[in-house]
Amino acid sequence: MSIDVYISAERIQSRIREMAEEIDRWIGGGEVLCVANLKGSFVFFADLVRCLKSSRLKVDFIATESYVGTQSSGQVRILKDLQQTCRGEKLLVVEDIVDTGLTLSKVLEHFVTMHCPAEMRVATLLDKPSRRKVEMKADFVGFTIEDAFVVGYGLDYNEYYRNLPYIGILRNTEER
Ligand code: 5GP
């Protein structure tokens, strides 16, 4: 198994600063709840929120799990919900990657039905549009990538490689 650097740590940090400027314009200096979907987004989330300027920024976490069985579409379950309400507030959902779109679709449906935010936007570090099973579009996208299995910067392979400071492509694995 080998890992090729796909997006360097420097490119990631520079793109995050650009994304933060766009997101700041949407926040407008007011109240916002930023929510990381664990575990994959934890590194991106930590870097992103430190680039955002609002002094009325709160953070919270959800966790999801997807089951991909014999059916073509995986089932997504919310394992951990928010610890606070965001009714009537601006909500920024932070994802590591949008692949089939099934996770994001479930997360957005969950927020709309259970938490009623006033406005909701999605920031994802990576977007893999070629593998979509449901139509999903993030509002703020770091990098649009090819159909490859990536690791690092929070993303794992069997729970390993999350600590890499860059995004790498894992070669010689058949697991998807
Ligand atoms: P989706 O529901 O959009 O298919 O995928 C969501 C989740 O699948 C992501 O949050 C991530 O945990 C995982 N995932 C999708 N593509 C990749 C990838 O290329 N590498 C890794 N490590 N995880 C991925």
PDB file of N, CA and C in Angstrom, residues 70-109:
ATOM      1  N   THR A  70     -25.892  -4.930   0.080  1.00  0.00           N
ATOM      2  CA  THR A  70     -26.019  -5.478  -1.261  1.00  0.00           C
ATOM      3  C   THR A  70     -26.812  -4.541  -2.175  1.00  0.00           C
ATOM      4  N   GLN A  71     -27.594  -3.596  -1.534  1.00  0.00           N
ATOM      5  CA  GLN A  71     -28.360  -2.670  -2.376  1.00  0.00           C
ATOM      6  C   GLN A  71     -27.420  -1.629  -2.967  1.00  0.00           C
ATOM      7  N   SER A  72     -27.896  -0.981  -4.016  1.00  0.00           N
ATOM      8  CA  SER A  72     -27.028   0.006  -4.672  1.00  0.00           C
ATOM      9  C   SER A  72     -26.868   1.267  -3.830  1.00  0.00           C
ATOM     10  N   SER A  73     -27.895   1.614  -3.053  1.00  0.00           N
ATOM     11  CA  SER A  73     -27.753   2.837  -2.250  1.00  0.00           C
ATOM     12  C   SER A  73     -27.580   2.495  -0.780  1.00  0.00           C
ATOM     13  N   GLY A  74     -26.626   3.153  -0.122  1.00  0.00           N
ATOM     14  CA  GLY A  74     -26.357   2.900   1.285  1.00  0.00           C
ATOM     15  C   GLY A  74     -27.377   3.591   2.169  1.00  0.00           C
ATOM     16  N   GLN A  75     -27.577   3.060   3.344  1.00  0.00           N
ATOM     17  CA  GLN A  75     -28.454   3.660   4.338  1.00  0.00           C
ATOM     18  C   GLN A  75     -27.586   4.473   5.283  1.00  0.00           C
ATOM     19  N   VAL A  76     -28.024   5.668   5.600  1.00  0.00           N
ATOM     20  CA  VAL A  76     -27.230   6.531   6.477  1.00  0.00           C
ATOM     21  C   VAL A  76     -28.000   6.748   7.777  1.00  0.00           C
ATOM     22  N   ARG A  77     -27.282   6.635   8.889  1.00  0.00           N
ATOM     23  CA  ARG A  77     -27.889   6.760  10.211  1.00  0.00           C
ATOM     24  C   ARG A  77     -27.198   7.883  10.980  1.00  0.00           C
ATOM     25  N   ILE A  78     -27.984   8.669  11.729  1.00  0.00           N
ATOM     26  CA  ILE A  78     -27.389   9.698  12.582  1.00  0.00           C
ATOM     27  C   ILE A  78     -27.008   9.030  13.904  1.00  0.00           C
ATOM     28  N   LEU A  79     -25.721   8.988  14.209  1.00  0.00           N
ATOM     29  CA  LEU A  79     -25.249   8.338  15.436  1.00  0.00           C
ATOM     30  C   LEU A  79     -25.243   9.302  16.617  1.00  0.00           C
ATOM     31  N   LYS A  80     -24.955  10.571  16.331  1.00  0.00           N
ATOM     32  CA  LYS A  80     -24.877  11.576  17.385  1.00  0.00           C
ATOM     33  C   LYS A  80     -25.485  12.863  16.856  1.00  0.00           C
ATOM     34  N   ASP A  81     -26.374  13.450  17.656  1.00  0.00           N
ATOM     35  CA  ASP A  81     -27.057  14.681  17.224  1.00  0.00           C
ATOM     36  C   ASP A  81     -26.420  15.904  17.908  1.00  0.00           C
ATOM     37  N   LEU A  82     -26.882  17.099  17.507  1.00  0.00           N
ATOM     38  CA  LEU A  82     -26.399  18.343  18.107  1.00  0.00           C
ATOM     39  C   LEU A  82     -26.701  18.366  19.600  1.00  0.00           C
ATOM     40  N   GLN A  83     -25.881  19.132  20.342  1.00  0.00           N
ATOM     41  CA  GLN A  83     -26.135  19.296  21.776  1.00  0.00           C
ATOM     42  C   GLN A  83     -26.912  20.573  22.044  1.00  0.00           C
ATOM     43  N   GLN A  84     -27.134  21.375  20.995  1.00  0.00           N
ATOM     44  CA  GLN A  84     -27.851  22.634  21.189  1.00  0.00           C
ATOM     45  C   GLN A  84     -28.845  22.837  20.060  1.00  0.00           C
ATOM     46  N   THR A  85     -29.760  23.737  20.279  1.00  0.00           N
ATOM     47  CA  THR A  85     -30.733  24.015  19.229  1.00  0.00           C
ATOM     48  C   THR A  85     -30.159  25.043  18.258  1.00  0.00           C
ATOM     49  N   CYS A  86     -30.625  24.991  17.014  1.00  0.00           N
ATOM     50  CA  CYS A  86     -30.213  26.031  16.065  1.00  0.00           C
ATOM     51  C   CYS A  86     -31.448  26.587  15.373  1.00  0.00           C
ATOM     52  N   ARG A  87     -32.596  26.453  16.049  1.00  0.00           N
ATOM     53  CA  ARG A  87     -33.851  26.968  15.494  1.00  0.00           C
ATOM     54  C   ARG A  87     -33.717  28.470  15.203  1.00  0.00           C
ATOM     55  N   GLY A  88     -34.000  28.843  13.961  1.00  0.00           N
ATOM     56  CA  GLY A  88     -33.969  30.254  13.588  1.00  0.00           C
ATOM     57  C   GLY A  88     -32.575  30.840  13.416  1.00  0.00           C
ATOM     58  N   GLU A  89     -31.540  30.002  13.469  1.00  0.00           N
ATOM     59  CA  GLU A  89     -30.168  30.516  13.326  1.00  0.00           C
ATOM     60  C   GLU A  89     -29.576  30.148  11.968  1.00  0.00           C
ATOM     61  N   LYS A  90     -28.434  30.773  11.670  1.00  0.00           N
ATOM     62  CA  LYS A  90     -27.675  30.355  10.495  1.00  0.00           C
ATOM     63  C   LYS A  90     -26.871  29.120  10.870  1.00  0.00           C
ATOM     64  N   LEU A  91     -26.907  28.123   9.983  1.00  0.00           N
ATOM     65  CA  LEU A  91     -26.222  26.863  10.249  1.00  0.00           C
ATOM     66  C   LEU A  91     -25.256  26.563   9.109  1.00  0.00           C
ATOM     67  N   LEU A  92     -23.998  26.313   9.446  1.00  0.00           N
ATOM     68  CA  LEU A  92     -23.008  25.898   8.443  1.00  0.00           C
ATOM     69  C   LEU A  92     -22.644  24.441   8.703  1.00  0.00           C
ATOM     70  N   VAL A  93     -22.987  23.583   7.747  1.00  0.00           N
ATOM     71  CA  VAL A  93     -22.652  22.162   7.856  1.00  0.00           C
ATOM     72  C   VAL A  93     -21.291  21.950   7.193  1.00  0.00           C
ATOM     73  N   VAL A  94     -20.373  21.319   7.917  1.00  0.00           N
ATOM     74  CA  VAL A  94     -19.015  21.131   7.383  1.00  0.00           C
ATOM     75  C   VAL A  94     -18.748  19.640   7.155  1.00  0.00           C
ATOM     76  N   GLU A  95     -18.472  19.318   5.899  1.00  0.00           N
ATOM     77  CA  GLU A  95     -18.233  17.928   5.491  1.00  0.00           C
ATOM     78  C   GLU A  95     -16.796  17.757   5.008  1.00  0.00           C
ATOM     79  N   ASP A  96     -16.296  16.540   5.112  1.00  0.00           N
ATOM     80  CA  ASP A  96     -14.983  16.240   4.542  1.00  0.00           C
ATOM     81  C   ASP A  96     -15.079  16.056   3.037  1.00  0.00           C
ATOM     82  N   ILE A  97     -16.076  15.259   2.618  1.00  0.00           N
ATOM     83  CA  ILE A  97     -16.187  14.926   1.188  1.00  0.00           C
ATOM     84  C   ILE A  97     -17.636  14.613   0.851  1.00  0.00           C
ATOM     85  N   VAL A  98     -18.070  15.046  -0.300  1.00  0.00           N
ATOM     86  CA  VAL A  98     -19.380  14.630  -0.807  1.00  0.00           C
ATOM     87  C   VAL A  98     -19.102  13.680  -1.968  1.00  0.00           C
ATOM     88  N   ASP A  99     -19.526  12.436  -1.778  1.00  0.00           N
ATOM     89  CA  ASP A  99     -19.215  11.375  -2.736  1.00  0.00           C
ATOM     90  C   ASP A  99     -20.520  10.977  -3.437  1.00  0.00           C
ATOM     91  N   THR A 100     -21.229   9.970  -2.913  1.00  0.00           N
ATOM     92  CA  THR A 100     -22.529   9.635  -3.508  1.00  0.00           C
ATOM     93  C   THR A 100     -23.573  10.713  -3.192  1.00  0.00           C
ATOM     94  N   GLY A 101     -23.354  11.458  -2.116  1.00  0.00           N
ATOM     95  CA  GLY A 101     -24.304  12.488  -1.693  1.00  0.00           C
ATOM     96  C   GLY A 101     -25.321  11.975  -0.686  1.00  0.00           C
ATOM     97  N   LEU A 102     -25.298  10.664  -0.419  1.00  0.00           N
ATOM     98  CA  LEU A 102     -26.307  10.074   0.474  1.00  0.00           C
ATOM     99  C   LEU A 102     -26.178  10.599   1.907  1.00  0.00           C
ATOM    100  N   THR A 103     -24.950  10.752   2.390  1.00  0.00           N
ATOM    101  CA  THR A 103     -24.746  11.235   3.760  1.00  0.00           C
ATOM    102  C   THR A 103     -25.254  12.671   3.892  1.00  0.00           C
ATOM    103  N   LEU A 104     -24.829  13.518   2.970  1.00  0.00           N
ATOM    104  CA  LEU A 104     -25.236  14.920   3.044  1.00  0.00           C
ATOM    105  C   LEU A 104     -26.750  15.058   2.923  1.00  0.00           C
ATOM    106  N   SER A 105     -27.345  14.270   2.054  1.00  0.00           N
ATOM    107  CA  SER A 105     -28.796  14.313   1.878  1.00  0.00           C
ATOM    108  C   SER A 105     -29.500  13.989   3.199  1.00  0.00           C
ATOM    109  N   LYS A 106     -29.020  12.958   3.898  1.00  0.00           N
ATOM    110  CA  LYS A 106     -29.605  12.554   5.181  1.00  0.00           C
ATOM    111  C   LYS A 106     -29.395  13.649   6.245  1.00  0.00           C
ATOM    112  N   VAL A 107     -28.192  14.208   6.263  1.00  0.00           N
ATOM    113  CA  VAL A 107     -27.851  15.236   7.256  1.00  0.00           C
ATOM    114  C   VAL A 107     -28.724  16.476   7.058  1.00  0.00           C
ATOM    115  N   LEU A 108     -28.882  16.911   5.821  1.00  0.00           N
ATOM    116  CA  LEU A 108     -29.687  18.111   5.560  1.00  0.00           C
ATOM    117  C   LEU A 108     -31.149  17.872   5.917  1.00  0.00           C
ATOM    118  N   GLU A 109     -31.653  16.690   5.546  1.00  0.00           N
ATOM    119  CA  GLU A 109     -33.043  16.352   5.883  1.00  0.00           C
ATOM    120  C   GLU A 109     -33.225  16.352   7.409  1.00  0.00           C
TER     121      GLU A 109
END
